[in-house]
mmCIF file of C-alpha atoms in Angstrom:
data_model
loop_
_atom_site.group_PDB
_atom_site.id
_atom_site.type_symbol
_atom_site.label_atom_id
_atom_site.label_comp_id
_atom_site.label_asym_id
_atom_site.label_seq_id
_atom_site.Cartn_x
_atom_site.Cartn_y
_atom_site.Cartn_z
ATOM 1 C CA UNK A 25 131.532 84.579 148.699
ATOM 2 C CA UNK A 26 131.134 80.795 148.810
ATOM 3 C CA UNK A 27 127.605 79.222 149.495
ATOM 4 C CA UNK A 28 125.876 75.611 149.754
ATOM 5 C CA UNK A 29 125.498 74.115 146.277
ATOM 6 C CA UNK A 30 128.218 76.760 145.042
ATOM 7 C CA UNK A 31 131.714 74.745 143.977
ATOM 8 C CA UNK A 32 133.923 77.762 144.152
ATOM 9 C CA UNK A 33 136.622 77.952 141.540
ATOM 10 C CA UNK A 34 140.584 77.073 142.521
ATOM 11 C CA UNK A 35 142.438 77.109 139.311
ATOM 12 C CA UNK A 36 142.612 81.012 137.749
ATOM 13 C CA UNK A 37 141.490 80.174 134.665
ATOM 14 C CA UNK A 38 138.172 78.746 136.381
ATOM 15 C CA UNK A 39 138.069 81.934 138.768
ATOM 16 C CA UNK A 40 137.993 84.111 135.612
ATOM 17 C CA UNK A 41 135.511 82.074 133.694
ATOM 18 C CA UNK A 42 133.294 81.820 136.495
ATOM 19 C CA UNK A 43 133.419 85.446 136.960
ATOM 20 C CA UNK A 44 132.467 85.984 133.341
ATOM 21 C CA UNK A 45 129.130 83.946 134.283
ATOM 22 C CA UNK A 46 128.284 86.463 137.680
ATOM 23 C CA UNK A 47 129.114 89.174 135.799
ATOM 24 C CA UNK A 48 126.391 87.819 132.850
ATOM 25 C CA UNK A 49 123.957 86.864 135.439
ATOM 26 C CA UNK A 50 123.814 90.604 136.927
ATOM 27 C CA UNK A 51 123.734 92.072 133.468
ATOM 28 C CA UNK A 52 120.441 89.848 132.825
ATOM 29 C CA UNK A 53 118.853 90.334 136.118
ATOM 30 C CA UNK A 54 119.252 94.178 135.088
ATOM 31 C CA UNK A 55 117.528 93.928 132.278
ATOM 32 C CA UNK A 56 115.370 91.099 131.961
ATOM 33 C CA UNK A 57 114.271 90.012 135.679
ATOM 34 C CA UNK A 58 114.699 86.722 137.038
ATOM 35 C CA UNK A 59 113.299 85.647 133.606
ATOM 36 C CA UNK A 60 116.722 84.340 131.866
ATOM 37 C CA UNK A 61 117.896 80.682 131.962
ATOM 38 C CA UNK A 62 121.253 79.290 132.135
ATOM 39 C CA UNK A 63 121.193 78.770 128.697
ATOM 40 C CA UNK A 64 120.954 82.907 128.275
ATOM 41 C CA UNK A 65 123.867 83.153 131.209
ATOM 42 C CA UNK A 66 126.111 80.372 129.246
ATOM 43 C CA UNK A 67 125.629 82.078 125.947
ATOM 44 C CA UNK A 68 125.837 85.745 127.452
ATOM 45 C CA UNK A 69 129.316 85.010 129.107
ATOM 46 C CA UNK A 70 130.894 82.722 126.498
ATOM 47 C CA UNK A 71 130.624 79.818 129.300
ATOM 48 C CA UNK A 72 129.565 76.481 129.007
ATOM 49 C CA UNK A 73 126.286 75.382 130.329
ATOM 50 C CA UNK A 74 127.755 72.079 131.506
ATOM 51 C CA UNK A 75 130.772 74.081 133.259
ATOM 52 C CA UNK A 76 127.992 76.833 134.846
ATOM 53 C CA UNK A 77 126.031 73.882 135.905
ATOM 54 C CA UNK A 78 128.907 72.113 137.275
ATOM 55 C CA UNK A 79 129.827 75.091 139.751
ATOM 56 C CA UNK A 80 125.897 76.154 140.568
ATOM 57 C CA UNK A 81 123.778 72.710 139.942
ATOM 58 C CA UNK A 82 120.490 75.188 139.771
ATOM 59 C CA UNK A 83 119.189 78.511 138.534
ATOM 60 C CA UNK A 84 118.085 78.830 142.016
ATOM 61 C CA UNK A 85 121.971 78.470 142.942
ATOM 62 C CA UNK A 86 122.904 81.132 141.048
ATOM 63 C CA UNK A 87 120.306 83.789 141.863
ATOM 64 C CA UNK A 88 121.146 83.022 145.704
ATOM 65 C CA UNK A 89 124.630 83.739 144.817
ATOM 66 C CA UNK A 90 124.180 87.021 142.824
ATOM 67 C CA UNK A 91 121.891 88.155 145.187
ATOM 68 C CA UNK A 92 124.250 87.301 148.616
ATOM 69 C CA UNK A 93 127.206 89.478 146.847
ATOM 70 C CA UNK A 94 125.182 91.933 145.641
ATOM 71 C CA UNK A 95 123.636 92.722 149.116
ATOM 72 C CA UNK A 96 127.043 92.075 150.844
ATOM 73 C CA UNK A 97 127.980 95.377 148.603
ATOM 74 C CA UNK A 98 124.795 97.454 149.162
ATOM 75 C CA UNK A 99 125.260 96.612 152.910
ATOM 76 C CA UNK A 100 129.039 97.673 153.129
ATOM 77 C CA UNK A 101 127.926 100.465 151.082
ATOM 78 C CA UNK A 102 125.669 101.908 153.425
ATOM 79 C CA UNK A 103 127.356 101.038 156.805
ATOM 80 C CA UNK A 104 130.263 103.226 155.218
ATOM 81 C CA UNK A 105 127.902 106.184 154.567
ATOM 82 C CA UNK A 106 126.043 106.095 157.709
ATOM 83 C CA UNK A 107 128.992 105.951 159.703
ATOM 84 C CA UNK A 108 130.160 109.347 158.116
ATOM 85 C CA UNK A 109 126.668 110.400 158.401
ATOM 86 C CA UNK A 110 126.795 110.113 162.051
ATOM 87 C CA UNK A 111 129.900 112.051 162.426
ATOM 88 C CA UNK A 112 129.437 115.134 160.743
ATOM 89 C CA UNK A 113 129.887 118.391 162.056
ATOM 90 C CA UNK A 114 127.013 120.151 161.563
ATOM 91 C CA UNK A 115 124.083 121.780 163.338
ATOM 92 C CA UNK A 116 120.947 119.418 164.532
ATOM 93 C CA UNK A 117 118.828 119.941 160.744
ATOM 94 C CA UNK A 118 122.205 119.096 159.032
ATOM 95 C CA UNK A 119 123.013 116.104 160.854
ATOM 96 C CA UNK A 120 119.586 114.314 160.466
ATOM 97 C CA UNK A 121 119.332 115.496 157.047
ATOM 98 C CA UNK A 122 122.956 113.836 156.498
ATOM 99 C CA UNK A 123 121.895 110.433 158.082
ATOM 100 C CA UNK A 124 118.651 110.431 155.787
ATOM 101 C CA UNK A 125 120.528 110.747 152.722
ATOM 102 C CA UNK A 126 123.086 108.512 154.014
ATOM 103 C CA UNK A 127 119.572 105.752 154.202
ATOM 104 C CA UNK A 128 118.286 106.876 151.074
ATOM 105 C CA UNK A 129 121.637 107.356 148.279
ATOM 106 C CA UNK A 130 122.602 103.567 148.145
ATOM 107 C CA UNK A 131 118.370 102.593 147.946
ATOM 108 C CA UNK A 132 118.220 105.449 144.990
ATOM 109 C CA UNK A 133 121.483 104.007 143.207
ATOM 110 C CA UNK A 134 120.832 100.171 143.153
ATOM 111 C CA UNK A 135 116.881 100.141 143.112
ATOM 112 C CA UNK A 136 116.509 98.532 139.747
ATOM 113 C CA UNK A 137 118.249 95.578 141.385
ATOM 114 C CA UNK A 138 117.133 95.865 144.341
ATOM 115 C CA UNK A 139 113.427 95.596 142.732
ATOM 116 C CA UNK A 140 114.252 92.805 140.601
ATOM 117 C CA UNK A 141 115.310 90.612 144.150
ATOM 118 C CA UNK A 142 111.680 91.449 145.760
ATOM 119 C CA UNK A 143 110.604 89.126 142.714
ATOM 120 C CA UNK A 144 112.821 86.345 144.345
ATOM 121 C CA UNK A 145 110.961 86.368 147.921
ATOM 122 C CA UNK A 146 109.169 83.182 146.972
ATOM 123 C CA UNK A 147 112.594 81.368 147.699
ATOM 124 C CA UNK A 148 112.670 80.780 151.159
ATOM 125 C CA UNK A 149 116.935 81.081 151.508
ATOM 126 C CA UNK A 150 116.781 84.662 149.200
ATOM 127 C CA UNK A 151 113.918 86.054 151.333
ATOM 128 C CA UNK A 152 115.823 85.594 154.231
ATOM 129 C CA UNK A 153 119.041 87.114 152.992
ATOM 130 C CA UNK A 154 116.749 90.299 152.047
ATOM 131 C CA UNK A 155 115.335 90.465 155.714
ATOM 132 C CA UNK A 156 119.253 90.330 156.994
ATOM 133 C CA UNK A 157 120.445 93.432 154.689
ATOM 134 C CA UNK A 158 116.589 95.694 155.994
ATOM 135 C CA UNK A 159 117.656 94.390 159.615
ATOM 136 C CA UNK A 160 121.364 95.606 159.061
ATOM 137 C CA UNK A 161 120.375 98.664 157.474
ATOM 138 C CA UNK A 162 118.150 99.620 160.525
ATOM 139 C CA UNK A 163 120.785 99.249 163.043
ATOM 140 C CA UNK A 164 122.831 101.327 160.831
ATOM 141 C CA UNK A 165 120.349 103.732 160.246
ATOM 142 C CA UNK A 166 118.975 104.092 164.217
ATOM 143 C CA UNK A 167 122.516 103.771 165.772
ATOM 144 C CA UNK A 168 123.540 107.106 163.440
ATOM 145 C CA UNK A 169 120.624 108.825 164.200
ATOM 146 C CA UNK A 170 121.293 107.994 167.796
ATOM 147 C CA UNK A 171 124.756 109.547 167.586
ATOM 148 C CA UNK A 172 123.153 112.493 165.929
ATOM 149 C CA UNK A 173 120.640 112.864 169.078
ATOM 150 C CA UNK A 174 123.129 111.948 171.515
ATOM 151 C CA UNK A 175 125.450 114.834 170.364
ATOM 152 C CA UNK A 176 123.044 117.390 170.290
ATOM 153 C CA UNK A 177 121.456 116.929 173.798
ATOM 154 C CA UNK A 178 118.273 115.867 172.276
ATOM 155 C CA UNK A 179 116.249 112.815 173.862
ATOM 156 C CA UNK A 180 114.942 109.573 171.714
ATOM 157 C CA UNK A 181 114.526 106.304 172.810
ATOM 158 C CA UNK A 182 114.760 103.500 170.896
ATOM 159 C CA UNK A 183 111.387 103.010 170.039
ATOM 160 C CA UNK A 184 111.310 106.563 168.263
ATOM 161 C CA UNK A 185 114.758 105.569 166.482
ATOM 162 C CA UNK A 186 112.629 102.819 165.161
ATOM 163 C CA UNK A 187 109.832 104.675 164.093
ATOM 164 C CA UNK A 188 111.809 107.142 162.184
ATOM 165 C CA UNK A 189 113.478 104.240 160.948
ATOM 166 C CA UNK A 190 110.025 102.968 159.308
ATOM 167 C CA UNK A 191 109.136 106.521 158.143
ATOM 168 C CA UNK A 192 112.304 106.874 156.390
ATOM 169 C CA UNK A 193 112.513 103.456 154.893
ATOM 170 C CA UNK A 194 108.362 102.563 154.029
ATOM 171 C CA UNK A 195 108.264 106.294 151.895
ATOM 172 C CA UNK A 196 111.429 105.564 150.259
ATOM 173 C CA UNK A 197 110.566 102.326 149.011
ATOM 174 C CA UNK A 198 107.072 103.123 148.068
ATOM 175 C CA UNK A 199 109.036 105.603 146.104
ATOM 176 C CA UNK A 200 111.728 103.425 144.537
ATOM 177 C CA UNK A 201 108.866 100.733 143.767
ATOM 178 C CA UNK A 202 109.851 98.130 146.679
ATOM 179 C CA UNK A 203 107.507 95.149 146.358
ATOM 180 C CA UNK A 204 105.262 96.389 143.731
ATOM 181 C CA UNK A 205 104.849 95.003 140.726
ATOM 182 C CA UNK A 206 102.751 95.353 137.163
ATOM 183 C CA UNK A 207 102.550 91.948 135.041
ATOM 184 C CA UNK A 208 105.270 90.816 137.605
ATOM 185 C CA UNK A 209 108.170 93.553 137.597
ATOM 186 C CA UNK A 210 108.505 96.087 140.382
ATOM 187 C CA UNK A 211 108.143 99.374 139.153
ATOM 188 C CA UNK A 212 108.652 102.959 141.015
ATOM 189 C CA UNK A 213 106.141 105.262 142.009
ATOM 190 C CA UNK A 214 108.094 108.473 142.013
ATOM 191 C CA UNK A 215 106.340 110.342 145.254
ATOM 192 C CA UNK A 216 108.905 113.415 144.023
ATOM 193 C CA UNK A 217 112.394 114.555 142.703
ATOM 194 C CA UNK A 218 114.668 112.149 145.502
ATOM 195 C CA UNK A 219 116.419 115.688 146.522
ATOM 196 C CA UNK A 220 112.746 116.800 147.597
ATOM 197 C CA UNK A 221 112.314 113.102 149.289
ATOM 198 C CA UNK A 222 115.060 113.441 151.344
ATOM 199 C CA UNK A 223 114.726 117.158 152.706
ATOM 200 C CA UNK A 224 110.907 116.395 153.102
ATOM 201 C CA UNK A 225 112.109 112.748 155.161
ATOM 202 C CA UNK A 226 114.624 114.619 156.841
ATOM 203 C CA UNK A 227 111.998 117.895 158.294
ATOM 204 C CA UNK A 228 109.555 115.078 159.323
ATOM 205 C CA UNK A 229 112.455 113.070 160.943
ATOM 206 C CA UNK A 230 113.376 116.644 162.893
ATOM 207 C CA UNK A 231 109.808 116.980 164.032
ATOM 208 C CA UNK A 232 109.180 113.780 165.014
ATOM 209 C CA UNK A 233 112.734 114.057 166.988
ATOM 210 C CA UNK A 234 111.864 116.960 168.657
ATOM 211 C CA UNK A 235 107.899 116.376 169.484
ATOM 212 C CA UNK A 236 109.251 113.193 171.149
ATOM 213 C CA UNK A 237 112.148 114.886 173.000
ATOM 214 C CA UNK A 238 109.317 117.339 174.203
ATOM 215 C CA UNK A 239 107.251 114.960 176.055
ATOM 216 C CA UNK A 240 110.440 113.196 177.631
#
């Protein structure tokens, strides 16, 4: 991924050093926050300061950067499941139970980093790289669902898509801890088990589904 203020490596030994420092940068995000310096990133990846600040110029640089490749992965992540989502062979309660957990997996598996770039909103440029992955995700999400409707003769329009949409997504981040925060980390609020989330999602997501068919 190249980005502005970013001087992308050409020479392999620079590609491999400069991975070192991405690959130090995630592991402190993980478990410090947004907290770390360059200083911690040059001395966690064996990298000099003056050569990280000679491909990044900023902190601010480098969290745009982590955070753009890290999202370009969650979002390929859950296209691919959503698409499979949409085309399983099942009955009506399978299927939307299958695009639910297809919404909900990749949330459950990266939420720790996913809470640590809601700390980031302040920035302007990361904000609006997290409101292009929920965007993405809710065309995924509504155009599977959609399938899933479409296939088994039921009726939704596009404003119900979207409300299920909002269901499915505003529980499972209160759940996973999206945009909370307690002396400034996120932290989850564990509603129940995530198996229990998703079947109780996916039963609302039927009835709301097929209350809505009924008045078409």
């Amino acid at each position: 991924m190249t980005m502005a203020g970013v001087a992308e490596p050409q020479q392999e030994r620079s590609r491999r050093s400069f991975a070192k420092v991405r690959e130090a940068s995630l592991q402190l995000l993980l478990e410090r926050g947004a907290g770390f310096t360059l200083a911690d990133v040059s001395a966690t990846a064996s990298v000099s300061i003056g050569s990280i600040y000679g491909r990044v110029g900023s902190k601010v640089n480098l969290l745009r950067l982590i955070q753009g490749e890290e999202l370009d992965r969650i979002d390929a992540e859950l296209a691919a499941e959503m698409s499979d989502a949409a085309e399983v062979d099942a009955s009506f309660d399978d299927a939307v139970h299958a695009v639910v957990m297809a919404a909900v997996a990749p949330l459950v598996r990266n939420a720790a980093l996913i809470r640590v770039f809601m700390t980031l909103a302040d920035d302007a440029e990361t904000a609006e790289r997290g409101r292009e992955s929920w965007e993405a995700e809710r065309i995924a999400f509504c155009h599977a669902l959609a399938t899933v409707t479409e296939s088994h003769g039921v009726a939704a329009s596009a404003q119900t898509l979207d409300w299920c949409h909002e269901l499915v997504y505003s529980v499972t981040a209160r759940h996973l801890g999206f945009g909370l925060a307690i002396g400034g980390q996120p932290e989850a609020r564990e509603i129940m088990p995530t198996d229990a989330l998703e079947e109780s999602l996916a039963e609302t997501i039927r009835l709301v589904l097929r209350g809505a068919a009924e008045k078409v």
